[in-house]
PDB file of C-alpha atoms in Angstrom:
ATOM      1  CA  MET A   1     108.747   9.247 174.236  1.00  0.00           C
ATOM      2  CA  LYS A   2     110.424  11.746 171.523  1.00  0.00           C
ATOM      3  CA  LEU A   3     111.813  15.204 172.752  1.00  0.00           C
ATOM      4  CA  SER A   4     112.510  17.789 171.134  1.00  0.00           C
ATOM      5  CA  PHE A   5     114.581  20.603 172.064  1.00  0.00           C
ATOM      6  CA  LEU A   6     113.522  23.599 169.518  1.00  0.00           C
ATOM      7  CA  GLY A   7     115.919  25.903 172.184  1.00  0.00           C
ATOM      8  CA  THR A   8     119.180  25.659 175.220  1.00  0.00           C
ATOM      9  CA  GLY A   9     119.713  29.000 175.118  1.00  0.00           C
ATOM     10  CA  ASP A  10     120.084  31.321 178.540  1.00  0.00           C
ATOM     11  CA  ALA A  11     118.102  34.475 177.995  1.00  0.00           C
ATOM     12  CA  ARG A  12     120.652  36.131 175.529  1.00  0.00           C
ATOM     13  CA  GLN A  13     120.658  33.170 173.180  1.00  0.00           C
ATOM     14  CA  VAL A  14     123.612  32.436 171.934  1.00  0.00           C
ATOM     15  CA  PRO A  15     125.211  34.545 169.779  1.00  0.00           C
ATOM     16  CA  VAL A  16     124.739  37.802 172.551  1.00  0.00           C
ATOM     17  CA  TYR A  17     124.283  40.650 170.692  1.00  0.00           C
ATOM     18  CA  GLY A  18     127.445  42.368 170.318  1.00  0.00           C
ATOM     19  CA  CYS A  19     129.872  39.671 171.591  1.00  0.00           C
ATOM     20  CA  HIS A  20     133.154  39.271 170.608  1.00  0.00           C
ATOM     21  CA  CYS A  21     133.422  35.535 172.453  1.00  0.00           C
ATOM     22  CA  GLN A  22     135.074  32.826 169.834  1.00  0.00           C
ATOM     23  CA  SER A  23     131.200  31.193 171.069  1.00  0.00           C
ATOM     24  CA  CYS A  24     129.338  34.218 169.198  1.00  0.00           C
ATOM     25  CA  TYR A  25     131.572  34.231 166.430  1.00  0.00           C
ATOM     26  CA  ARG A  26     131.509  30.535 165.580  1.00  0.00           C
ATOM     27  CA  ALA A  27     127.661  31.117 166.587  1.00  0.00           C
ATOM     28  CA  ARG A  28     127.325  33.737 163.782  1.00  0.00           C
ATOM     29  CA  VAL A  29     129.298  31.542 161.214  1.00  0.00           C
ATOM     30  CA  ASP A  30     127.285  28.256 161.720  1.00  0.00           C
ATOM     31  CA  LYS A  31     123.699  28.238 162.205  1.00  0.00           C
ATOM     32  CA  THR A  32     123.341  25.382 163.817  1.00  0.00           C
ATOM     33  CA  LYS A  33     125.856  25.921 166.890  1.00  0.00           C
ATOM     34  CA  ARG A  34     123.010  29.620 167.646  1.00  0.00           C
ATOM     35  CA  ARG A  35     120.524  28.551 171.367  1.00  0.00           C
ATOM     36  CA  CYS A  36     117.514  29.928 170.481  1.00  0.00           C
ATOM     37  CA  PRO A  37     115.201  30.417 174.098  1.00  0.00           C
ATOM     38  CA  SER A  38     115.513  27.217 176.108  1.00  0.00           C
ATOM     39  CA  SER A  39     111.967  25.205 174.975  1.00  0.00           C
ATOM     40  CA  LEU A  40     111.332  21.550 174.797  1.00  0.00           C
ATOM     41  CA  LEU A  41     108.410  19.636 172.408  1.00  0.00           C
ATOM     42  CA  LEU A  42     107.741  16.518 173.786  1.00  0.00           C
ATOM     43  CA  GLU A  43     105.739  14.093 171.265  1.00  0.00           C
ATOM     44  CA  SER A  44     104.106  10.573 172.695  1.00  0.00           C
ATOM     45  CA  GLY A  45     101.986   9.838 169.611  1.00  0.00           C
ATOM     46  CA  GLU A  46      98.433  10.560 171.181  1.00  0.00           C
ATOM     47  CA  VAL A  47      99.665  13.560 172.906  1.00  0.00           C
ATOM     48  CA  SER A  48     101.979  16.897 172.236  1.00  0.00           C
ATOM     49  CA  LEU A  49     103.102  19.252 174.286  1.00  0.00           C
ATOM     50  CA  LEU A  50     105.646  21.947 174.477  1.00  0.00           C
ATOM     51  CA  ILE A  51     107.374  23.334 177.820  1.00  0.00           C
ATOM     52  CA  ASP A  52     107.638  26.690 177.844  1.00  0.00           C
ATOM     53  CA  ALA A  53     106.947  28.645 174.998  1.00  0.00           C
ATOM     54  CA  GLY A  54     110.049  32.050 174.376  1.00  0.00           C
ATOM     55  CA  GLN A  55     110.572  30.987 170.616  1.00  0.00           C
ATOM     56  CA  SER A  56     108.954  34.044 167.906  1.00  0.00           C
ATOM     57  CA  ASP A  57     107.614  32.025 165.546  1.00  0.00           C
ATOM     58  CA  LEU A  58     104.854  29.472 167.576  1.00  0.00           C
ATOM     59  CA  ALA A  59     102.131  29.823 164.647  1.00  0.00           C
ATOM     60  CA  GLU A  60     104.646  28.775 162.178  1.00  0.00           C
ATOM     61  CA  ARG A  61     105.691  26.182 163.941  1.00  0.00           C
ATOM     62  CA  PHE A  62     102.685  24.438 165.574  1.00  0.00           C
ATOM     63  CA  PRO A  63      99.833  25.366 163.289  1.00  0.00           C
ATOM     64  CA  PRO A  64      96.225  24.132 165.287  1.00  0.00           C
ATOM     65  CA  GLY A  65      95.575  22.005 166.090  1.00  0.00           C
ATOM     66  CA  THR A  66      98.984  20.153 166.688  1.00  0.00           C
ATOM     67  CA  LEU A  67     100.068  21.094 170.296  1.00  0.00           C
ATOM     68  CA  ASP A  68      97.043  18.975 173.549  1.00  0.00           C
ATOM     69  CA  ALA A  69      98.860  21.933 175.427  1.00  0.00           C
ATOM     70  CA  ILE A  70     101.780  24.145 176.684  1.00  0.00           C
ATOM     71  CA  LEU A  71     103.186  23.628 179.820  1.00  0.00           C
ATOM     72  CA  LEU A  72     105.489  27.630 180.874  1.00  0.00           C
ATOM     73  CA  THR A  73     108.095  27.142 183.734  1.00  0.00           C
ATOM     74  CA  HIS A  74     107.687  29.949 184.792  1.00  0.00           C
ATOM     75  CA  TYR A  75     106.846  33.263 183.510  1.00  0.00           C
ATOM     76  CA  HIS A  76     110.076  35.451 182.695  1.00  0.00           C
ATOM     77  CA  MET A  77     110.510  36.833 179.414  1.00  0.00           C
ATOM     78  CA  ASP A  78     112.513  34.590 177.476  1.00  0.00           C
ATOM     79  CA  HIS A  79     110.066  31.690 178.459  1.00  0.00           C
ATOM     80  CA  ILE A  80     106.006  33.833 177.564  1.00  0.00           C
ATOM     81  CA  ALA A  81     107.657  36.276 174.693  1.00  0.00           C
ATOM     82  CA  GLY A  82     104.944  33.099 171.849  1.00  0.00           C
ATOM     83  CA  LEU A  83     102.282  33.303 173.256  1.00  0.00           C
ATOM     84  CA  PHE A  84     101.689  37.436 173.313  1.00  0.00           C
ATOM     85  CA  HIS A  85     101.321  36.983 169.456  1.00  0.00           C
ATOM     86  CA  LEU A  86      99.540  33.062 169.940  1.00  0.00           C
ATOM     87  CA  ARG A  87      96.924  34.453 171.743  1.00  0.00           C
ATOM     88  CA  TRP A  88      95.660  36.930 168.772  1.00  0.00           C
ATOM     89  CA  GLY A  89      94.482  33.189 166.603  1.00  0.00           C
ATOM     90  CA  LEU A  90      90.803  32.179 166.086  1.00  0.00           C
ATOM     91  CA  ASN A  91      88.795  29.276 166.226  1.00  0.00           C
ATOM     92  CA  THR A  92      90.632  27.683 168.343  1.00  0.00           C
ATOM     93  CA  THR A  93      91.219  27.739 172.253  1.00  0.00           C
ATOM     94  CA  LEU A  94      95.072  26.661 173.656  1.00  0.00           C
ATOM     95  CA  PRO A  95      95.495  25.001 177.489  1.00  0.00           C
ATOM     96  CA  VAL A  96      98.413  26.293 179.338  1.00  0.00           C
ATOM     97  CA  PHE A  97      99.974  25.578 182.483  1.00  0.00           C
ATOM     98  CA  GLY A  98     102.095  27.107 184.745  1.00  0.00           C
ATOM     99  CA  PRO A  99     102.887  27.833 188.145  1.00  0.00           C
ATOM    100  CA  ASP A 100     100.811  30.502 190.936  1.00  0.00           C
ATOM    101  CA  ASP A 101     101.914  33.394 189.342  1.00  0.00           C
ATOM    102  CA  ILE A 102      99.208  36.681 188.520  1.00  0.00           C
ATOM    103  CA  ALA A 103     102.316  39.178 188.812  1.00  0.00           C
ATOM    104  CA  GLY A 104     104.157  37.765 186.317  1.00  0.00           C
ATOM    105  CA  SER A 105     101.619  35.557 184.673  1.00  0.00           C
ATOM    106  CA  GLU A 106      98.715  39.385 184.460  1.00  0.00           C
ATOM    107  CA  ALA A 107      99.426  40.720 181.497  1.00  0.00           C
ATOM    108  CA  LEU A 108      98.445  37.404 178.901  1.00  0.00           C
ATOM    109  CA  GLN A 109      95.590  36.481 181.224  1.00  0.00           C
ATOM    110  CA  ARG A 110      93.609  40.451 180.526  1.00  0.00           C
ATOM    111  CA  HIS A 111      94.420  39.591 177.223  1.00  0.00           C
ATOM    112  CA  ALA A 112      94.672  35.836 177.296  1.00  0.00           C
ATOM    113  CA  GLY A 113      92.195  35.342 173.906  1.00  0.00           C
ATOM    114  CA  ILE A 114      92.871  31.603 172.569  1.00  0.00           C
ATOM    115  CA  LEU A 115      94.956  30.986 175.587  1.00  0.00           C
ATOM    116  CA  ASP A 116      92.848  28.840 178.080  1.00  0.00           C
ATOM    117  CA  PHE A 117      94.896  29.004 180.841  1.00  0.00           C
ATOM    118  CA  LYS A 118      93.731  26.942 183.900  1.00  0.00           C
ATOM    119  CA  LYS A 119      94.306  26.346 187.732  1.00  0.00           C
ATOM    120  CA  PRO A 120      97.622  27.205 188.529  1.00  0.00           C
ATOM    121  CA  LEU A 121     100.003  23.971 189.032  1.00  0.00           C
ATOM    122  CA  GLU A 122     100.611  22.940 192.541  1.00  0.00           C
ATOM    123  CA  PRO A 123     104.000  21.187 193.006  1.00  0.00           C
ATOM    124  CA  PHE A 124     104.019  17.438 194.082  1.00  0.00           C
ATOM    125  CA  THR A 125     100.573  17.024 192.907  1.00  0.00           C
ATOM    126  CA  LEU A 126     100.545  14.673 189.516  1.00  0.00           C
ATOM    127  CA  PHE A 127      97.825  15.614 186.445  1.00  0.00           C
ATOM    128  CA  SER A 128      97.957  13.175 183.358  1.00  0.00           C
ATOM    129  CA  PHE A 129      97.598  13.736 179.209  1.00  0.00           C
ATOM    130  CA  GLY A 130      96.250  10.208 178.583  1.00  0.00           C
ATOM    131  CA  SER A 131      98.824   7.850 179.620  1.00  0.00           C
ATOM    132  CA  ILE A 132     101.730  10.415 180.165  1.00  0.00           C
ATOM    133  CA  ASN A 133     101.648  11.507 184.640  1.00  0.00           C
ATOM    134  CA  ILE A 134     103.373  14.677 185.165  1.00  0.00           C
ATOM    135  CA  THR A 135     104.314  15.729 188.174  1.00  0.00           C
ATOM    136  CA  PRO A 136     105.424  19.932 188.889  1.00  0.00           C
ATOM    137  CA  ILE A 137     108.321  20.125 190.572  1.00  0.00           C
ATOM    138  CA  PRO A 138     109.311  23.384 192.188  1.00  0.00           C
ATOM    139  CA  LEU A 139     112.607  25.323 191.348  1.00  0.00           C
ATOM    140  CA  SER A 140     115.614  27.239 192.841  1.00  0.00           C
ATOM    141  CA  HIS A 141     114.279  31.219 191.124  1.00  0.00           C
ATOM    142  CA  THR A 142     113.954  35.128 191.116  1.00  0.00           C
ATOM    143  CA  ARG A 143     109.959  33.496 189.792  1.00  0.00           C
ATOM    144  CA  PRO A 144     108.300  31.566 190.900  1.00  0.00           C
ATOM    145  CA  CYS A 145     109.139  28.690 188.560  1.00  0.00           C
ATOM    146  CA  LEU A 146     108.618  24.640 187.372  1.00  0.00           C
ATOM    147  CA  GLY A 147     110.218  22.154 186.618  1.00  0.00           C
ATOM    148  CA  TYR A 148     108.231  18.639 184.977  1.00  0.00           C
ATOM    149  CA  GLY A 149     108.287  15.298 186.537  1.00  0.00           C
ATOM    150  CA  ILE A 150     107.144  13.479 183.159  1.00  0.00           C
ATOM    151  CA  GLU A 151     106.688   9.021 182.788  1.00  0.00           C
ATOM    152  CA  GLN A 152     104.961   7.169 181.272  1.00  0.00           C
ATOM    153  CA  PHE A 153     104.917   3.008 180.793  1.00  0.00           C
ATOM    154  CA  GLY A 154     107.808   3.617 183.822  1.00  0.00           C
ATOM    155  CA  ARG A 155     109.712   5.570 181.500  1.00  0.00           C
ATOM    156  CA  LYS A 156     111.250   8.537 183.428  1.00  0.00           C
ATOM    157  CA  LEU A 157     112.180  12.967 182.757  1.00  0.00           C
ATOM    158  CA  ALA A 158     112.699  15.350 184.383  1.00  0.00           C
ATOM    159  CA  TYR A 159     113.284  18.512 183.426  1.00  0.00           C
ATOM    160  CA  LEU A 160     114.647  21.322 185.127  1.00  0.00           C
ATOM    161  CA  THR A 161     114.895  24.869 183.802  1.00  0.00           C
ATOM    162  CA  ASP A 162     115.209  27.720 185.307  1.00  0.00           C
ATOM    163  CA  THR A 163     116.617  27.339 188.879  1.00  0.00           C
ATOM    164  CA  ALA A 164     120.266  27.625 190.979  1.00  0.00           C
ATOM    165  CA  GLY A 165     120.058  24.564 192.991  1.00  0.00           C
ATOM    166  CA  LEU A 166     116.937  22.989 194.200  1.00  0.00           C
ATOM    167  CA  CYS A 167     114.953  22.838 197.976  1.00  0.00           C
ATOM    168  CA  GLU A 168     115.419  20.193 200.081  1.00  0.00           C
ATOM    169  CA  ALA A 169     111.865  18.757 198.942  1.00  0.00           C
ATOM    170  CA  SER A 170     112.445  18.438 194.925  1.00  0.00           C
ATOM    171  CA  LEU A 171     115.550  16.875 195.879  1.00  0.00           C
ATOM    172  CA  ARG A 172     114.724  14.442 198.542  1.00  0.00           C
ATOM    173  CA  PHE A 173     111.283  14.041 195.063  1.00  0.00           C
ATOM    174  CA  LEU A 174     114.255  13.165 192.564  1.00  0.00           C
ATOM    175  CA  SER A 175     116.276  10.927 195.010  1.00  0.00           C
ATOM    176  CA  ASP A 176     113.647   8.300 195.145  1.00  0.00           C
ATOM    177  CA  TRP A 177     111.525   8.741 191.892  1.00  0.00           C
ATOM    178  CA  GLN A 178     114.800   7.803 189.841  1.00  0.00           C
ATOM    179  CA  SER A 179     114.419   9.407 186.829  1.00  0.00           C
ATOM    180  CA  ASP A 180     115.927   7.725 183.852  1.00  0.00           C
ATOM    181  CA  LEU A 181     117.233  10.800 182.237  1.00  0.00           C
ATOM    182  CA  LEU A 182     117.448  14.499 183.125  1.00  0.00           C
ATOM    183  CA  ILE A 183     117.609  17.682 181.321  1.00  0.00           C
ATOM    184  CA  VAL A 184     118.786  20.421 183.792  1.00  0.00           C
ATOM    185  CA  ASP A 185     119.465  23.780 183.741  1.00  0.00           C
ATOM    186  CA  CYS A 186     123.368  24.375 183.693  1.00  0.00           C
ATOM    187  CA  THR A 187     123.612  28.302 182.421  1.00  0.00           C
ATOM    188  CA  TYR A 188     127.326  28.768 183.508  1.00  0.00           C
ATOM    189  CA  PRO A 189     130.817  27.460 183.962  1.00  0.00           C
ATOM    190  CA  PRO A 190     132.057  26.474 187.876  1.00  0.00           C
ATOM    191  CA  SER A 191     131.437  29.124 189.635  1.00  0.00           C
ATOM    192  CA  PRO A 192     135.185  31.119 191.215  1.00  0.00           C
ATOM    193  CA  SER A 193     135.114  29.502 194.590  1.00  0.00           C
ATOM    194  CA  GLY A 194     134.155  25.926 193.625  1.00  0.00           C
ATOM    195  CA  GLU A 195     131.873  25.495 195.956  1.00  0.00           C
ATOM    196  CA  GLY A 196     128.789  25.609 194.960  1.00  0.00           C
ATOM    197  CA  VAL A 197     125.472  27.931 193.641  1.00  0.00           C
ATOM    198  CA  ASP A 198     127.284  31.156 193.423  1.00  0.00           C
ATOM    199  CA  SER A 199     124.437  33.348 195.762  1.00  0.00           C
ATOM    200  CA  SER A 200     124.499  35.926 192.837  1.00  0.00           C
ATOM    201  CA  LEU A 201     123.384  33.841 190.509  1.00  0.00           C
ATOM    202  CA  THR A 202     119.705  32.881 189.517  1.00  0.00           C
ATOM    203  CA  HIS A 203     120.625  29.420 187.385  1.00  0.00           C
ATOM    204  CA  ASN A 204     123.509  26.451 187.564  1.00  0.00           C
ATOM    205  CA  ASP A 205     126.749  26.646 187.028  1.00  0.00           C
ATOM    206  CA  TRP A 206     128.614  23.297 186.136  1.00  0.00           C
ATOM    207  CA  THR A 207     129.412  22.781 189.133  1.00  0.00           C
ATOM    208  CA  SER A 208     125.349  22.746 191.399  1.00  0.00           C
ATOM    209  CA  ALA A 209     123.935  20.748 187.561  1.00  0.00           C
ATOM    210  CA  ASN A 210     126.630  18.367 188.337  1.00  0.00           C
ATOM    211  CA  ALA A 211     125.583  18.763 191.875  1.00  0.00           C
ATOM    212  CA  ILE A 212     122.486  17.697 191.458  1.00  0.00           C
ATOM    213  CA  ILE A 213     122.934  15.181 188.994  1.00  0.00           C
ATOM    214  CA  GLN A 214     125.546  13.381 191.299  1.00  0.00           C
ATOM    215  CA  GLN A 215     121.997  13.124 193.621  1.00  0.00           C
ATOM    216  CA  VAL A 216     119.642  12.904 190.637  1.00  0.00           C
ATOM    217  CA  LYS A 217     121.251   9.714 189.241  1.00  0.00           C
ATOM    218  CA  PRO A 218     119.357   9.603 186.235  1.00  0.00           C
ATOM    219  CA  SER A 219     120.994   7.243 183.539  1.00  0.00           C
ATOM    220  CA  HIS A 220     121.706  10.103 181.303  1.00  0.00           C
ATOM    221  CA  SER A 221     121.874  13.672 181.872  1.00  0.00           C
ATOM    222  CA  TRP A 222     121.466  16.809 179.325  1.00  0.00           C
ATOM    223  CA  LEU A 223     122.431  20.327 179.472  1.00  0.00           C
ATOM    224  CA  THR A 224     120.661  22.626 178.439  1.00  0.00           C
ATOM    225  CA  HIS A 225     119.769  27.195 179.306  1.00  0.00           C
ATOM    226  CA  ILE A 226     123.342  27.687 178.590  1.00  0.00           C
ATOM    227  CA  SER A 227     125.108  30.563 178.237  1.00  0.00           C
ATOM    228  CA  HIS A 228     128.105  32.271 176.079  1.00  0.00           C
ATOM    229  CA  GLU A 229     130.534  32.234 178.898  1.00  0.00           C
ATOM    230  CA  MET A 230     129.460  28.732 179.594  1.00  0.00           C
ATOM    231  CA  ASP A 231     129.716  27.672 175.501  1.00  0.00           C
ATOM    232  CA  GLU A 232     133.042  28.740 175.527  1.00  0.00           C
ATOM    233  CA  TRP A 233     134.365  26.712 178.643  1.00  0.00           C
ATOM    234  CA  LEU A 234     132.989  24.593 176.729  1.00  0.00           C
ATOM    235  CA  LEU A 235     135.616  24.153 173.827  1.00  0.00           C
ATOM    236  CA  THR A 236     138.760  23.256 175.706  1.00  0.00           C
ATOM    237  CA  HIS A 237     137.261  21.437 178.958  1.00  0.00           C
ATOM    238  CA  HIS A 238     135.169  18.361 178.838  1.00  0.00           C
ATOM    239  CA  LEU A 239     132.412  16.460 180.125  1.00  0.00           C
ATOM    240  CA  PRO A 240     131.978  13.311 182.772  1.00  0.00           C
ATOM    241  CA  ALA A 241     130.245  10.250 180.836  1.00  0.00           C
ATOM    242  CA  GLY A 242     126.586   9.785 180.697  1.00  0.00           C
ATOM    243  CA  VAL A 243     126.124  13.967 180.370  1.00  0.00           C
ATOM    244  CA  SER A 244     125.492  15.871 176.867  1.00  0.00           C
ATOM    245  CA  VAL A 245     125.430  18.996 175.914  1.00  0.00           C
ATOM    246  CA  ALA A 246     122.009  20.073 174.195  1.00  0.00           C
ATOM    247  CA  THR A 247     122.015  21.797 171.123  1.00  0.00           C
ATOM    248  CA  ASP A 248     118.773  23.684 169.202  1.00  0.00           C
ATOM    249  CA  ASN A 249     117.640  20.629 167.484  1.00  0.00           C
ATOM    250  CA  THR A 250     118.215  17.661 169.523  1.00  0.00           C
ATOM    251  CA  VAL A 251     116.033  14.339 169.118  1.00  0.00           C
ATOM    252  CA  ILE A 252     116.052  11.650 171.445  1.00  0.00           C
ATOM    253  CA  GLU A 253     113.881   8.910 172.154  1.00  0.00           C
ATOM    254  CA  LEU A 254     113.106   7.951 176.642  1.00  0.00           C
TER     255      LEU A 254
END
């Protein structure tokens, strides 16, 4: 599988409008430091799947016939904004899979256009695209939200964004599943208390992201959904071996 990070930022993206912190300044002068809304392209040779659709230029990036389906983690705007333009295409259809969230998806499903919204996915119920097997994993967020356990030919990837910690069922599944690669939400630097998920947060900080890494025990982990505060913290802090920070356009072979 080839994994391409199309975006690795949080909802504000990097640089943040009007911010003059060092990480935002750096992103303005060096486009390689910018972060667009979090999204991942998975290509296997036989199948191309897009996870999340917050990019505004999906129609230009993906001509008709180049995507087999879109998997949505949830229906917040930074993960679905690109669909509002894409839906008005012609002479094709594009399957869309996601969580059970009628309120979040109503505006799109009322005028779906070429988007073929499938029955909402059931947590921990496997489905397949060719040789790629996918298991939806419940995440802890402000809307119904799913991560995805993706397996092909014995190689396993867990994609977990957006989330603040994990529920016991998801942790138990991932611990048993034994992922080779973990891509996990790490929006914020460590909370001041250093005691894990801050109850005021709806995304992981480094402390809670690292706790997930320690429990799942993947061969390698990549951090995504990065805020400008996290980028600022990373300028003066180092991560442990086996953990990398994804950037926009990072490509991984699994």
